[in-house]
Amino acid sequence: MGTTGKNRRRWLSADRLAGRVLALLIAMTALMFGAFFVVGYDMPYAEDPGFNAPLLTDTLLGYTYVLCAVAVAVAVVSMVRGAALHGGSRYETNGVPSGRIALGVALLLVVTLALTFAFGSSEPLPVNGRVYGDELWLKLTDMFIGTSAVLGLVAIALVAVGMSGLNRRTGRKGR
């Protein structure tokens, strides 16, 4: 069943749709942060006027929570759809060992999360003039910060290796 005339123009290719969604998200985020810093940013905190209580803090947090929830939902739907389409039987796509790469990424994530949680600091911190000492949340915060840094560095290193043209199988440049 093909599309004709008007209907063909209505549908965008996946890369164009993704580009437009990305541009929309960037614009919305820029507007949100711009409004946060322009509208009522210098409002003093009622209990201690030495601290700021920006007017749009709750709005910005809500926007962040919605973006996070949508990202998780899209990731889950994508994984379920991918598993349903491929049935787990295709571990290689166009000569690329995609199954091994996915398994490696999942294992790296789990190991990194476990290690950064185990070695994360639970040292109490002064927050807004008070000491915050909840060990679980301090370790979880360290875990997410550490994991983000480690995975970011791994991604940069792998992109550099990929761009270098180094052929992993033969150890030679190019093909």
Coordinates of N, CA, C and O in Angstrom, one line a residue, residues 85-147:
L85 N 11.3 -7.1 16.2 CA 11.7 -7.1 14.8 C 12.7 -8.2 14.5 O 12.7 -8.9 13.5
H86 N 13.8 -8.2 15.3 CA 14.9 -9.0 15.0 C 14.8 -10.4 15.8 O 15.6 -11.3 15.4
G87 N 14.0 -10.5 16.8 CA 13.8 -11.7 17.5 C 15.1 -12.2 18.2 O 15.2 -13.4 18.5
G88 N 16.1 -11.4 18.3 CA 17.3 -11.8 19.0 C 18.2 -12.7 18.1 O 19.2 -13.2 18.6
S89 N 17.8 -13.0 16.9 CA 18.5 -13.9 16.1 C 19.6 -13.3 15.3 O 20.5 -14.0 14.8
R90 N 19.5 -12.0 15.1 CA 20.5 -11.3 14.3 C 21.6 -10.6 15.2 O 21.3 -9.6 15.7
Y91 N 22.7 -11.2 15.2 CA 23.8 -10.7 16.0 C 24.8 -9.9 15.2 O 25.7 -9.3 15.7
E92 N 24.6 -9.9 13.9 CA 25.4 -9.2 13.0 C 24.6 -8.5 11.9 O 23.7 -9.1 11.3
T93 N 24.8 -7.2 11.7 CA 24.1 -6.4 10.7 C 25.1 -5.8 9.8 O 25.9 -5.0 10.2
N94 N 25.0 -6.1 8.5 CA 25.9 -5.6 7.5 C 27.4 -5.7 7.9 O 28.2 -4.8 7.8
G95 N 27.7 -6.9 8.5 CA 29.1 -7.1 8.9 C 29.5 -6.5 10.2 O 30.7 -6.7 10.6
V96 N 28.6 -5.8 10.9 CA 28.9 -5.2 12.2 C 28.3 -6.1 13.2 O 27.1 -6.4 13.2
P97 N 29.2 -6.5 14.2 CA 28.7 -7.4 15.3 C 27.8 -6.7 16.3 O 28.2 -6.4 17.4
S98 N 26.6 -6.3 15.9 CA 25.7 -5.4 16.7 C 25.3 -6.1 18.0 O 25.2 -5.4 19.0
G99 N 25.1 -7.4 18.0 CA 24.7 -8.1 19.2 C 25.8 -8.0 20.2 O 25.6 -7.8 21.4
R100 N 27.1 -8.3 19.8 CA 28.2 -8.2 20.7 C 28.4 -6.8 21.2 O 28.8 -6.6 22.4
I101 N 28.2 -5.8 20.4 CA 28.4 -4.4 20.8 C 27.3 -4.0 21.8 O 27.6 -3.4 22.8
A102 N 26.0 -4.4 21.6 CA 25.0 -4.1 22.5 C 25.2 -4.8 23.9 O 25.1 -4.2 24.9
L103 N 25.7 -6.1 23.8 CA 26.0 -6.8 25.1 C 27.2 -6.1 25.8 O 27.1 -5.9 27.0
G104 N 28.2 -5.7 25.1 CA 29.3 -5.0 25.7 C 29.0 -3.7 26.3 O 29.4 -3.4 27.4
V105 N 28.1 -2.9 25.7 CA 27.6 -1.6 26.2 C 26.8 -1.9 27.5 O 27.0 -1.2 28.5
A106 N 25.9 -2.9 27.5 CA 25.1 -3.2 28.6 C 26.0 -3.6 29.8 O 25.8 -3.2 30.9
L107 N 27.0 -4.5 29.5 CA 27.9 -4.9 30.6 C 28.7 -3.8 31.1 O 28.9 -3.6 32.4
L108 N 29.2 -2.9 30.2 CA 30.0 -1.8 30.7 C 29.2 -0.8 31.6 O 29.7 -0.4 32.6
L109 N 27.9 -0.6 31.2 CA 27.1 0.2 32.0 C 26.8 -0.4 33.4 O 27.0 0.3 34.4
V110 N 26.5 -1.7 33.5 CA 26.2 -2.3 34.7 C 27.5 -2.3 35.6 O 27.4 -2.0 36.8
V111 N 28.6 -2.7 35.0 CA 29.9 -2.7 35.8 C 30.3 -1.3 36.3 O 30.7 -1.1 37.4
T112 N 30.1 -0.3 35.4 CA 30.5 1.1 35.8 C 29.6 1.6 36.9 O 30.0 2.2 37.8
L113 N 28.3 1.3 36.8 CA 27.3 1.7 37.8 C 27.7 1.1 39.2 O 27.7 1.7 40.2
A114 N 28.0 -0.2 39.1 CA 28.3 -0.9 40.4 C 29.6 -0.4 41.0 O 29.7 -0.1 42.2
L115 N 30.7 -0.2 40.2 CA 31.9 0.3 40.7 C 31.9 1.7 41.2 O 32.4 2.0 42.3
T116 N 31.2 2.6 40.5 CA 31.1 4.0 40.9 C 30.2 4.1 42.2 O 30.4 5.0 43.0
F117 N 29.2 3.2 42.3 CA 28.5 3.2 43.6 C 29.3 2.7 44.7 O 29.3 3.3 45.8
A118 N 30.1 1.6 44.5 CA 30.9 1.0 45.6 C 32.0 2.0 46.0 O 32.3 2.1 47.2
F119 N 32.6 2.8 45.1 CA 33.7 3.7 45.4 C 33.2 5.1 45.6 O 34.0 6.0 45.9
G120 N 31.9 5.3 45.5 CA 31.3 6.7 45.7 C 31.5 7.2 47.1 O 31.4 6.4 48.1
S121 N 31.6 8.4 47.3 CA 31.7 9.0 48.6 C 30.4 9.2 49.3 O 29.4 9.5 48.7
S122 N 30.4 8.9 50.6 CA 29.2 9.2 51.4 C 29.5 10.3 52.5 O 28.9 10.4 53.5
E123 N 30.6 11.0 52.2 CA 31.0 12.1 53.1 C 29.9 13.2 53.1 O 29.4 13.7 52.1
P124 N 29.5 13.6 54.3 CA 28.4 14.6 54.4 C 28.9 16.0 53.8 O 30.1 16.3 53.8
L125 N 27.9 16.7 53.2 CA 28.2 17.9 52.5 C 27.4 19.1 53.1 O 26.2 18.9 53.4
P126 N 28.0 20.3 53.1 CA 27.2 21.4 53.5 C 26.3 21.9 52.3 O 26.8 22.1 51.2
V127 N 25.0 21.9 52.5 CA 24.1 22.4 51.5 C 23.2 23.4 52.1 O 22.4 23.2 53.0
N128 N 23.2 24.6 51.5 CA 22.4 25.8 52.0 C 22.6 26.0 53.5 O 21.6 26.2 54.2
G129 N 23.8 25.9 53.9 CA 24.1 26.2 55.3 C 23.8 25.0 56.3 O 24.1 25.2 57.5
R130 N 23.3 23.9 55.8 CA 23.1 22.7 56.6 C 23.9 21.6 56.1 O 24.2 21.5 54.9
V131 N 24.2 20.6 57.0 CA 25.0 19.5 56.6 C 24.0 18.4 56.1 O 23.0 18.0 56.8
Y132 N 24.3 17.9 54.9 CA 23.5 16.8 54.3 C 24.3 15.6 54.4 O 25.4 15.4 53.9
G133 N 23.7 14.5 55.1 CA 24.5 13.3 55.4 C 23.8 12.0 55.0 O 24.2 11.0 55.5
D134 N 22.8 12.0 54.2 CA 22.1 10.8 53.8 C 23.1 10.0 52.9 O 23.3 10.3 51.7
E135 N 23.6 8.9 53.4 CA 24.7 8.2 52.7 C 24.2 7.6 51.4 O 24.9 7.6 50.4
L136 N 23.0 7.1 51.3 CA 22.5 6.5 50.1 C 22.5 7.5 48.9 O 23.0 7.3 47.8
W137 N 21.8 8.7 49.2 CA 21.7 9.7 48.1 C 23.1 10.3 47.8 O 23.3 10.6 46.6
L138 N 24.0 10.4 48.7 CA 25.3 10.9 48.4 C 26.0 9.9 47.5 O 26.7 10.3 46.5
K139 N 25.9 8.6 47.8 CA 26.6 7.6 47.0 C 25.9 7.5 45.6 O 26.6 7.3 44.6
L140 N 24.6 7.6 45.6 CA 23.9 7.5 44.3 C 24.3 8.7 43.4 O 24.5 8.6 42.2
T141 N 24.4 9.9 44.0 CA 24.9 11.1 43.2 C 26.3 10.9 42.7 O 26.5 11.1 41.5
D142 N 27.2 10.4 43.5 CA 28.5 10.1 43.0 C 28.5 9.1 41.9 O 29.3 9.1 41.0
M143 N 27.6 8.0 42.1 CA 27.5 7.0 41.1 C 27.2 7.5 39.7 O 27.8 7.2 38.7
F144 N 26.1 8.4 39.7 CA 25.7 8.9 38.4 C 26.7 9.9 37.8 O 26.9 9.9 36.6
I145 N 27.3 10.7 38.6 CA 28.3 11.6 38.1 C 29.5 10.8 37.6 O 30.0 11.1 36.5
G146 N 30.0 9.9 38.4 CA 31.1 9.0 37.9 C 30.9 8.2 36.7 O 31.7 8.1 35.8
T147 N 29.7 7.6 36.6 CA 29.3 6.8 35.5 C 29.2 7.7 34.2 O 29.7 7.3 33.2

